[in-house]
PDB file of C-alpha atoms in Angstrom:
ATOM      1  CA  UNK S   1      20.210 -20.872 -10.599  1.00 92.00           C
ATOM      2  CA  UNK S   2      22.805 -23.659 -10.474  1.00 91.00           C
ATOM      3  CA  UNK S   3      24.771 -22.234 -13.398  1.00 94.00           C
ATOM      4  CA  UNK S   4      24.588 -18.671 -12.049  1.00 93.00           C
ATOM      5  CA  UNK S   5      25.826 -19.720  -8.607  1.00 90.00           C
ATOM      6  CA  UNK S   6      28.552 -21.932 -10.058  1.00 93.00           C
ATOM      7  CA  UNK S   7      30.090 -19.431 -12.480  1.00 95.00           C
ATOM      8  CA  UNK S   8      29.231 -15.898 -11.324  1.00 93.00           C
ATOM      9  CA  UNK S   9      32.541 -15.450  -9.458  1.00 94.00           C
ATOM     10  CA  UNK S  10      34.585 -17.192 -12.178  1.00 95.00           C
ATOM     11  CA  UNK S  11      33.244 -15.453 -15.292  1.00 94.00           C
ATOM     12  CA  UNK S  12      31.998 -11.852 -15.516  1.00 94.00           C
ATOM     13  CA  UNK S  13      28.350 -12.760 -16.031  1.00 94.00           C
ATOM     14  CA  UNK S  14      24.781 -12.411 -14.877  1.00 96.00           C
ATOM     15  CA  UNK S  15      21.480 -14.170 -15.560  1.00 96.00           C
ATOM     16  CA  UNK S  16      18.955 -11.835 -17.122  1.00 96.00           C
ATOM     17  CA  UNK S  17      15.986 -14.145 -16.515  1.00 95.00           C
ATOM     18  CA  UNK S  18      16.731 -14.195 -12.766  1.00 96.00           C
ATOM     19  CA  UNK S  19      18.482 -10.904 -12.004  1.00 97.00           C
ATOM     20  CA  UNK S  20      17.189  -8.714 -14.840  1.00 97.00           C
ATOM     21  CA  UNK S  21      13.594  -9.776 -14.220  1.00 97.00           C
ATOM     22  CA  UNK S  22      13.967  -9.141 -10.487  1.00 98.00           C
ATOM     23  CA  UNK S  23      15.423  -5.706 -11.102  1.00 98.00           C
ATOM     24  CA  UNK S  24      12.823  -4.523 -13.621  1.00 98.00           C
ATOM     25  CA  UNK S  25       9.954  -5.811 -11.437  1.00 98.00           C
ATOM     26  CA  UNK S  26      11.336  -4.033  -8.362  1.00 98.00           C
ATOM     27  CA  UNK S  27      11.585  -0.771 -10.340  1.00 98.00           C
ATOM     28  CA  UNK S  28       7.911  -1.079 -11.317  1.00 98.00           C
ATOM     29  CA  UNK S  29       6.920  -1.714  -7.699  1.00 98.00           C
ATOM     30  CA  UNK S  30       8.891   1.326  -6.519  1.00 98.00           C
ATOM     31  CA  UNK S  31       7.125   3.505  -9.089  1.00 98.00           C
ATOM     32  CA  UNK S  32       3.715   2.080  -8.206  1.00 98.00           C
ATOM     33  CA  UNK S  33       4.446   3.038  -4.595  1.00 98.00           C
ATOM     34  CA  UNK S  34       5.365   6.552  -5.760  1.00 97.00           C
ATOM     35  CA  UNK S  35       1.855   6.715  -7.202  1.00 96.00           C
ATOM     36  CA  UNK S  36       0.109   5.271  -4.120  1.00 97.00           C
ATOM     37  CA  UNK S  37       2.412   7.226  -1.758  1.00 96.00           C
ATOM     38  CA  UNK S  38       3.177   4.120   0.286  1.00 97.00           C
ATOM     39  CA  UNK S  39       6.348   2.566   1.694  1.00 97.00           C
ATOM     40  CA  UNK S  40       7.806  -0.701   0.395  1.00 98.00           C
ATOM     41  CA  UNK S  41       8.387  -1.734   4.013  1.00 97.00           C
ATOM     42  CA  UNK S  42       4.612  -1.899   4.558  1.00 97.00           C
ATOM     43  CA  UNK S  43       3.809  -4.200   1.628  1.00 98.00           C
ATOM     44  CA  UNK S  44       3.020  -7.913   1.442  1.00 98.00           C
ATOM     45  CA  UNK S  45       3.994  -9.664  -1.787  1.00 98.00           C
ATOM     46  CA  UNK S  46       2.647 -12.701  -3.610  1.00 98.00           C
ATOM     47  CA  UNK S  47       4.486 -14.097  -6.611  1.00 98.00           C
ATOM     48  CA  UNK S  48       2.464 -16.536  -8.669  1.00 98.00           C
ATOM     49  CA  UNK S  49       4.965 -18.648 -10.558  1.00 98.00           C
ATOM     50  CA  UNK S  50       8.150 -19.914  -8.908  1.00 97.00           C
ATOM     51  CA  UNK S  51      10.552 -20.414 -11.803  1.00 95.00           C
ATOM     52  CA  UNK S  52      13.655 -18.364 -12.585  1.00 95.00           C
ATOM     53  CA  UNK S  53      11.757 -15.096 -13.129  1.00 96.00           C
ATOM     54  CA  UNK S  54       9.438 -15.451 -10.126  1.00 98.00           C
ATOM     55  CA  UNK S  55      12.130 -16.408  -7.639  1.00 98.00           C
ATOM     56  CA  UNK S  56      14.418 -13.781  -9.171  1.00 97.00           C
ATOM     57  CA  UNK S  57      11.773 -11.169  -8.309  1.00 98.00           C
ATOM     58  CA  UNK S  58      11.355 -12.599  -4.803  1.00 98.00           C
ATOM     59  CA  UNK S  59      15.122 -12.433  -4.259  1.00 97.00           C
ATOM     60  CA  UNK S  60      15.301  -8.830  -5.445  1.00 98.00           C
ATOM     61  CA  UNK S  61      12.403  -7.680  -3.242  1.00 98.00           C
ATOM     62  CA  UNK S  62      13.915  -9.457  -0.220  1.00 98.00           C
ATOM     63  CA  UNK S  63      17.359  -7.943  -0.912  1.00 97.00           C
ATOM     64  CA  UNK S  64      15.777  -4.498  -1.196  1.00 98.00           C
ATOM     65  CA  UNK S  65      13.937  -4.889   2.120  1.00 98.00           C
ATOM     66  CA  UNK S  66      17.192  -5.996   3.773  1.00 97.00           C
ATOM     67  CA  UNK S  67      19.433  -3.266   2.355  1.00 97.00           C
ATOM     68  CA  UNK S  68      17.031  -0.311   2.174  1.00 96.00           C
ATOM     69  CA  UNK S  69      14.652  -1.033   5.079  1.00 96.00           C
ATOM     70  CA  UNK S  70      17.285  -2.674   7.311  1.00 97.00           C
ATOM     71  CA  UNK S  71      15.226  -5.710   8.265  1.00 96.00           C
ATOM     72  CA  UNK S  72      16.544  -9.258   8.674  1.00 97.00           C
ATOM     73  CA  UNK S  73      16.630 -11.722   5.793  1.00 96.00           C
ATOM     74  CA  UNK S  74      14.104 -13.936   7.611  1.00 96.00           C
ATOM     75  CA  UNK S  75      11.642 -11.056   8.079  1.00 97.00           C
ATOM     76  CA  UNK S  76      12.129  -9.947   4.465  1.00 98.00           C
ATOM     77  CA  UNK S  77      11.415 -13.446   3.143  1.00 97.00           C
ATOM     78  CA  UNK S  78       8.306 -13.706   5.350  1.00 97.00           C
ATOM     79  CA  UNK S  79       6.825 -10.669   3.567  1.00 98.00           C
ATOM     80  CA  UNK S  80       6.898 -12.705   0.341  1.00 98.00           C
ATOM     81  CA  UNK S  81       4.816 -15.764  -0.548  1.00 98.00           C
ATOM     82  CA  UNK S  82       5.678 -17.730  -3.682  1.00 98.00           C
ATOM     83  CA  UNK S  83       3.233 -20.092  -5.356  1.00 98.00           C
ATOM     84  CA  UNK S  84       4.112 -22.813  -7.844  1.00 97.00           C
ATOM     85  CA  UNK S  85       1.971 -25.347  -9.738  1.00 95.00           C
ATOM     86  CA  UNK S  86       1.340 -27.271  -6.484  1.00 95.00           C
ATOM     87  CA  UNK S  87       0.258 -24.241  -4.450  1.00 97.00           C
ATOM     88  CA  UNK S  88       2.012 -22.124  -1.846  1.00 98.00           C
ATOM     89  CA  UNK S  89       5.596 -23.254  -1.305  1.00 98.00           C
ATOM     90  CA  UNK S  90       5.846 -24.722   2.215  1.00 97.00           C
ATOM     91  CA  UNK S  91       8.310 -26.770   4.228  1.00 95.00           C
ATOM     92  CA  UNK S  92       5.864 -29.690   4.122  1.00 93.00           C
ATOM     93  CA  UNK S  93       6.817 -30.338   0.495  1.00 92.00           C
ATOM     94  CA  UNK S  94       9.987 -31.457  -1.217  1.00 94.00           C
ATOM     95  CA  UNK S  95      11.169 -28.396  -3.169  1.00 94.00           C
ATOM     96  CA  UNK S  96      14.184 -27.202  -5.152  1.00 94.00           C
ATOM     97  CA  UNK S  97      16.923 -25.446  -3.186  1.00 94.00           C
ATOM     98  CA  UNK S  98      16.330 -22.067  -4.841  1.00 95.00           C
ATOM     99  CA  UNK S  99      12.758 -21.951  -3.451  1.00 96.00           C
ATOM    100  CA  UNK S 100      13.742 -22.816   0.133  1.00 96.00           C
ATOM    101  CA  UNK S 101      14.395 -19.261   1.458  1.00 96.00           C
ATOM    102  CA  UNK S 102      10.750 -18.429   0.694  1.00 97.00           C
ATOM    103  CA  UNK S 103       9.142 -21.690   1.876  1.00 97.00           C
ATOM    104  CA  UNK S 104       6.782 -21.293   4.833  1.00 97.00           C
ATOM    105  CA  UNK S 105       6.545 -23.415   7.963  1.00 95.00           C
ATOM    106  CA  UNK S 106       3.250 -24.422   9.591  1.00 95.00           C
ATOM    107  CA  UNK S 107       3.343 -21.542  12.084  1.00 96.00           C
ATOM    108  CA  UNK S 108       3.090 -19.085   9.199  1.00 96.00           C
ATOM    109  CA  UNK S 109      -0.317 -20.373   8.088  1.00 97.00           C
ATOM    110  CA  UNK S 110      -1.566 -22.182  11.232  1.00 95.00           C
ATOM    111  CA  UNK S 111      -4.352 -19.645  11.849  1.00 96.00           C
ATOM    112  CA  UNK S 112      -5.434 -19.423   8.200  1.00 97.00           C
ATOM    113  CA  UNK S 113      -8.892 -20.530   7.122  1.00 96.00           C
ATOM    114  CA  UNK S 114      -8.058 -23.363   4.704  1.00 95.00           C
ATOM    115  CA  UNK S 115      -9.917 -26.270   3.112  1.00 92.00           C
ATOM    116  CA  UNK S 116      -6.716 -28.189   2.365  1.00 93.00           C
ATOM    117  CA  UNK S 117      -3.451 -27.191   4.041  1.00 91.00           C
ATOM    118  CA  UNK S 118      -1.505 -29.581   1.781  1.00 92.00           C
ATOM    119  CA  UNK S 119      -2.359 -27.499  -1.287  1.00 95.00           C
ATOM    120  CA  UNK S 120      -2.774 -23.806  -0.469  1.00 97.00           C
ATOM    121  CA  UNK S 121      -4.156 -22.031  -3.533  1.00 97.00           C
ATOM    122  CA  UNK S 122      -3.737 -18.478  -4.801  1.00 98.00           C
ATOM    123  CA  UNK S 123      -7.197 -17.470  -3.539  1.00 98.00           C
ATOM    124  CA  UNK S 124      -6.370 -18.998  -0.123  1.00 98.00           C
ATOM    125  CA  UNK S 125      -3.218 -16.901   0.067  1.00 98.00           C
ATOM    126  CA  UNK S 126      -4.940 -13.678  -0.992  1.00 98.00           C
ATOM    127  CA  UNK S 127      -7.769 -14.124   1.531  1.00 98.00           C
ATOM    128  CA  UNK S 128      -5.484 -15.042   4.447  1.00 98.00           C
ATOM    129  CA  UNK S 129      -2.123 -13.352   3.813  1.00 98.00           C
ATOM    130  CA  UNK S 130      -3.839 -10.238   2.396  1.00 98.00           C
ATOM    131  CA  UNK S 131      -1.125  -9.184  -0.051  1.00 98.00           C
ATOM    132  CA  UNK S 132      -0.887  -5.658  -1.396  1.00 98.00           C
ATOM    133  CA  UNK S 133       1.257  -6.678  -4.384  1.00 98.00           C
ATOM    134  CA  UNK S 134       0.454  -9.550  -6.774  1.00 98.00           C
ATOM    135  CA  UNK S 135       2.923 -10.529  -9.484  1.00 98.00           C
ATOM    136  CA  UNK S 136       2.331 -13.166 -12.147  1.00 98.00           C
ATOM    137  CA  UNK S 137       5.228 -15.142 -13.615  1.00 98.00           C
ATOM    138  CA  UNK S 138       3.372 -18.407 -14.187  1.00 97.00           C
ATOM    139  CA  UNK S 139       3.123 -18.418 -17.975  1.00 95.00           C
ATOM    140  CA  UNK S 140      -0.538 -19.425 -17.518  1.00 94.00           C
ATOM    141  CA  UNK S 141      -3.235 -17.234 -19.037  1.00 95.00           C
ATOM    142  CA  UNK S 142      -6.461 -16.462 -17.210  1.00 94.00           C
ATOM    143  CA  UNK S 143      -5.257 -17.374 -13.706  1.00 97.00           C
ATOM    144  CA  UNK S 144      -5.891 -13.912 -12.248  1.00 98.00           C
ATOM    145  CA  UNK S 145      -9.661 -14.398 -12.217  1.00 97.00           C
ATOM    146  CA  UNK S 146     -12.315 -11.859 -11.230  1.00 98.00           C
ATOM    147  CA  UNK S 147     -12.459 -13.445  -7.744  1.00 97.00           C
ATOM    148  CA  UNK S 148      -8.692 -13.028  -7.333  1.00 98.00           C
ATOM    149  CA  UNK S 149      -8.844  -9.389  -8.462  1.00 98.00           C
ATOM    150  CA  UNK S 150     -11.814  -8.596  -6.186  1.00 98.00           C
ATOM    151  CA  UNK S 151      -9.988 -10.009  -3.169  1.00 97.00           C
ATOM    152  CA  UNK S 152      -6.874  -7.987  -4.005  1.00 98.00           C
ATOM    153  CA  UNK S 153      -8.997  -4.819  -4.101  1.00 97.00           C
ATOM    154  CA  UNK S 154     -10.231  -5.575  -0.553  1.00 96.00           C
ATOM    155  CA  UNK S 155      -6.694  -5.693   0.867  1.00 95.00           C
ATOM    156  CA  UNK S 156      -5.539  -2.167   0.055  1.00 96.00           C
ATOM    157  CA  UNK S 157      -6.744   1.078  -1.537  1.00 96.00           C
ATOM    158  CA  UNK S 158      -4.314   0.758  -4.473  1.00 98.00           C
ATOM    159  CA  UNK S 159      -3.443  -2.909  -5.147  1.00 98.00           C
ATOM    160  CA  UNK S 160      -0.350  -3.404  -7.296  1.00 98.00           C
ATOM    161  CA  UNK S 161      -1.062  -6.107  -9.881  1.00 98.00           C
ATOM    162  CA  UNK S 162       1.587  -7.057 -12.443  1.00 98.00           C
ATOM    163  CA  UNK S 163       0.712  -9.971 -14.792  1.00 98.00           C
ATOM    164  CA  UNK S 164       4.238 -10.264 -16.190  1.00 97.00           C
ATOM    165  CA  UNK S 165       4.044 -13.525 -18.151  1.00 96.00           C
ATOM    166  CA  UNK S 166       4.735 -13.345 -21.858  1.00 93.00           C
ATOM    167  CA  UNK S 167       3.917 -13.542 -24.695  1.00 94.00           C
ATOM    168  CA  UNK S 168       0.621 -11.648 -24.456  1.00 94.00           C
ATOM    169  CA  UNK S 169      -1.377 -14.875 -24.887  1.00 94.00           C
ATOM    170  CA  UNK S 170       0.171 -16.228 -21.659  1.00 95.00           C
ATOM    171  CA  UNK S 171      -0.548 -13.168 -19.495  1.00 96.00           C
ATOM    172  CA  UNK S 172      -2.371 -14.102 -16.254  1.00 97.00           C
ATOM    173  CA  UNK S 173      -5.057 -11.560 -17.187  1.00 97.00           C
ATOM    174  CA  UNK S 174      -5.355  -8.397 -19.258  1.00 96.00           C
ATOM    175  CA  UNK S 175      -5.115  -4.825 -17.918  1.00 97.00           C
ATOM    176  CA  UNK S 176      -8.625  -3.892 -18.999  1.00 97.00           C
ATOM    177  CA  UNK S 177     -10.066  -6.690 -16.857  1.00 97.00           C
ATOM    178  CA  UNK S 178      -8.002  -5.574 -13.843  1.00 98.00           C
ATOM    179  CA  UNK S 179      -9.283  -2.004 -14.177  1.00 98.00           C
ATOM    180  CA  UNK S 180     -12.870  -3.192 -14.620  1.00 97.00           C
ATOM    181  CA  UNK S 181     -12.918  -5.526 -11.592  1.00 98.00           C
ATOM    182  CA  UNK S 182     -10.966  -3.238  -9.225  1.00 98.00           C
ATOM    183  CA  UNK S 183     -12.917  -0.168 -10.391  1.00 97.00           C
ATOM    184  CA  UNK S 184      -9.733   1.499 -11.576  1.00 97.00           C
ATOM    185  CA  UNK S 185      -8.010   1.204  -8.176  1.00 97.00           C
ATOM    186  CA  UNK S 186      -5.242  -1.152  -9.263  1.00 98.00           C
ATOM    187  CA  UNK S 187      -1.812  -0.022 -10.411  1.00 98.00           C
ATOM    188  CA  UNK S 188      -0.921  -2.235 -13.347  1.00 98.00           C
ATOM    189  CA  UNK S 189       2.106  -3.205 -15.406  1.00 98.00           C
ATOM    190  CA  UNK S 190       2.486  -6.108 -17.801  1.00 97.00           C
ATOM    191  CA  UNK S 191       5.327  -8.171 -19.204  1.00 95.00           C
ATOM    192  CA  UNK S 192       3.851  -8.126 -22.705  1.00 93.00           C
ATOM    193  CA  UNK S 193       2.601  -5.227 -24.812  1.00 93.00           C
ATOM    194  CA  UNK S 194      -1.117  -4.382 -24.600  1.00 96.00           C
ATOM    195  CA  UNK S 195      -2.975  -1.805 -26.630  1.00 96.00           C
ATOM    196  CA  UNK S 196      -4.283   1.314 -24.809  1.00 96.00           C
ATOM    197  CA  UNK S 197      -7.943   1.024 -23.797  1.00 97.00           C
ATOM    198  CA  UNK S 198     -10.757   3.255 -22.598  1.00 96.00           C
ATOM    199  CA  UNK S 199     -11.816   3.201 -18.956  1.00 96.00           C
ATOM    200  CA  UNK S 200     -14.211   5.657 -17.323  1.00 94.00           C
ATOM    201  CA  UNK S 201     -13.928   8.063 -20.260  1.00 94.00           C
ATOM    202  CA  UNK S 202     -10.106   8.105 -20.237  1.00 94.00           C
ATOM    203  CA  UNK S 203      -7.508   6.391 -22.396  1.00 96.00           C
ATOM    204  CA  UNK S 204      -5.352   4.077 -20.276  1.00 97.00           C
ATOM    205  CA  UNK S 205      -1.823   3.125 -21.362  1.00 96.00           C
ATOM    206  CA  UNK S 206      -0.035   0.358 -19.476  1.00 97.00           C
ATOM    207  CA  UNK S 207       3.714   0.315 -18.819  1.00 96.00           C
ATOM    208  CA  UNK S 208       5.636  -2.759 -19.944  1.00 96.00           C
ATOM    209  CA  UNK S 209       8.164  -4.299 -17.553  1.00 95.00           C
ATOM    210  CA  UNK S 210      10.691  -5.341 -20.164  1.00 94.00           C
ATOM    211  CA  UNK S 211      14.144  -6.613 -19.122  1.00 95.00           C
ATOM    212  CA  UNK S 212      15.533  -4.552 -21.999  1.00 95.00           C
ATOM    213  CA  UNK S 213      15.303  -1.611 -19.583  1.00 97.00           C
ATOM    214  CA  UNK S 214      17.950  -3.313 -17.371  1.00 97.00           C
ATOM    215  CA  UNK S 215      20.323  -5.704 -19.126  1.00 96.00           C
ATOM    216  CA  UNK S 216      22.052  -3.439 -21.714  1.00 96.00           C
ATOM    217  CA  UNK S 217      23.045  -0.970 -18.988  1.00 97.00           C
ATOM    218  CA  UNK S 218      24.266  -3.667 -16.607  1.00 97.00           C
ATOM    219  CA  UNK S 219      26.200  -5.348 -19.416  1.00 96.00           C
ATOM    220  CA  UNK S 220      27.781  -2.048 -20.463  1.00 95.00           C
ATOM    221  CA  UNK S 221      28.679  -1.246 -16.844  1.00 95.00           C
ATOM    222  CA  UNK S 222      30.251  -4.677 -16.379  1.00 94.00           C
ATOM    223  CA  UNK S 223      32.430  -4.204 -19.472  1.00 94.00           C
ATOM    224  CA  UNK S 224      33.473  -0.632 -18.611  1.00 94.00           C
ATOM    225  CA  UNK S 225      34.211  -1.375 -14.943  1.00 93.00           C
ATOM    226  CA  UNK S 226      36.341  -4.435 -15.787  1.00 92.00           C
ATOM    227  CA  UNK S 227      35.113  -5.985 -12.550  1.00 90.00           C
ATOM    228  CA  UNK S 228      35.885  -9.554 -11.551  1.00 93.00           C
ATOM    229  CA  UNK S 229      32.203 -10.290 -10.848  1.00 94.00           C
ATOM    230  CA  UNK S 230      28.827  -8.534 -10.733  1.00 95.00           C
ATOM    231  CA  UNK S 231      27.728  -7.897  -7.165  1.00 92.00           C
ATOM    232  CA  UNK S 232      24.073  -8.712  -6.514  1.00 91.00           C
ATOM    233  CA  UNK S 233      23.529  -5.193  -5.117  1.00 94.00           C
ATOM    234  CA  UNK S 234      24.018  -3.891  -8.684  1.00 96.00           C
ATOM    235  CA  UNK S 235      20.499  -5.111  -9.476  1.00 97.00           C
ATOM    236  CA  UNK S 236      18.910  -3.313  -6.540  1.00 97.00           C
ATOM    237  CA  UNK S 237      20.657  -0.074  -7.482  1.00 97.00           C
ATOM    238  CA  UNK S 238      19.689  -0.571 -11.135  1.00 98.00           C
ATOM    239  CA  UNK S 239      16.040  -0.869 -10.077  1.00 98.00           C
ATOM    240  CA  UNK S 240      16.228   2.376  -8.099  1.00 98.00           C
ATOM    241  CA  UNK S 241      17.946   4.126 -11.026  1.00 98.00           C
ATOM    242  CA  UNK S 242      15.292   2.904 -13.466  1.00 98.00           C
ATOM    243  CA  UNK S 243      12.597   4.073 -11.051  1.00 98.00           C
ATOM    244  CA  UNK S 244      14.173   7.533 -10.815  1.00 97.00           C
ATOM    245  CA  UNK S 245      14.404   7.767 -14.618  1.00 97.00           C
ATOM    246  CA  UNK S 246      10.646   7.288 -15.006  1.00 97.00           C
ATOM    247  CA  UNK S 247       9.119  10.757 -15.492  1.00 96.00           C
ATOM    248  CA  UNK S 248       6.501  11.961 -13.004  1.00 96.00           C
ATOM    249  CA  UNK S 249       4.163  12.782 -15.905  1.00 96.00           C
ATOM    250  CA  UNK S 250       4.061   9.082 -16.815  1.00 97.00           C
ATOM    251  CA  UNK S 251       3.598   7.892 -13.237  1.00 97.00           C
ATOM    252  CA  UNK S 252       0.671  10.291 -12.759  1.00 95.00           C
ATOM    253  CA  UNK S 253      -0.982   8.499 -15.687  1.00 95.00           C
ATOM    254  CA  UNK S 254      -0.372   5.116 -14.027  1.00 96.00           C
ATOM    255  CA  UNK S 255       2.529   4.201 -16.331  1.00 97.00           C
ATOM    256  CA  UNK S 256       5.235   2.812 -14.046  1.00 98.00           C
ATOM    257  CA  UNK S 257       8.001   2.338 -16.634  1.00 98.00           C
ATOM    258  CA  UNK S 258       9.809   4.828 -18.873  1.00 96.00           C
ATOM    259  CA  UNK S 259       9.509   4.626 -22.646  1.00 93.00           C
ATOM    260  CA  UNK S 260      11.707   2.130 -24.497  1.00 91.00           C
ATOM    261  CA  UNK S 261      12.698   4.974 -26.857  1.00 94.00           C
ATOM    262  CA  UNK S 262      14.756   6.412 -23.951  1.00 95.00           C
ATOM    263  CA  UNK S 263      16.809   3.212 -23.716  1.00 96.00           C
ATOM    264  CA  UNK S 264      20.205   4.795 -24.514  1.00 96.00           C
ATOM    265  CA  UNK S 265      19.850   7.346 -21.724  1.00 97.00           C
ATOM    266  CA  UNK S 266      18.524   4.693 -19.335  1.00 97.00           C
ATOM    267  CA  UNK S 267      21.382   2.307 -20.125  1.00 97.00           C
ATOM    268  CA  UNK S 268      24.009   5.039 -19.740  1.00 96.00           C
ATOM    269  CA  UNK S 269      22.613   5.955 -16.306  1.00 96.00           C
TER     270      UNK S 269
END
């Protein structure tokens, strides 16, 4: 974050881990909402893992809510909870500057039912904040437990659950487990490749949210445009473009990303 902020207006550059990850995750969310027929303005987001990728996703969702839904930055950030290794990020803790826009004051969680307000866990957040979208960028396998998945299924008819950590061994859970626990209600994407599996007599294929769907096109556009810097809005528009390039026939099957084999067309667009 420090390097990006220091050099982005001096050198034609972007940070794929922050901006590319945010863009590809937003595209997957938009497509999941196409499937559930819901509005992004009515969602509540939890991001489990507050490093470059996680906060990059939080920034992109907040920017989208501001620009597309015309709500204030403060309101947009309050729709998003980020959780790091010490629990929900709050103003009670000393935190890095890049997390501060998403840190919560006591009024936000004053009425929550909590055992320990100094360390608010993922299950605490899901039970009290009642998110509709859960994204994993923690790099910690097994953290989306059956209890977490069951609670997510209580919050909305079609919970959006993206365990995006990679490699596959670090994924917060596996898609088959999400389908099993949520009884097939969840809309799922992963950051790592998973083999298709059988659920309820059907073969389920899971879309992979790979930054490769974003960064070649943004890089090509930056070179062709000969711009002096890459405006942050580029990554919101890239997410919407990627969403629009995902065929309806895939989305109907629950696959919220286009095929990597279409990368040249995607990048050109």
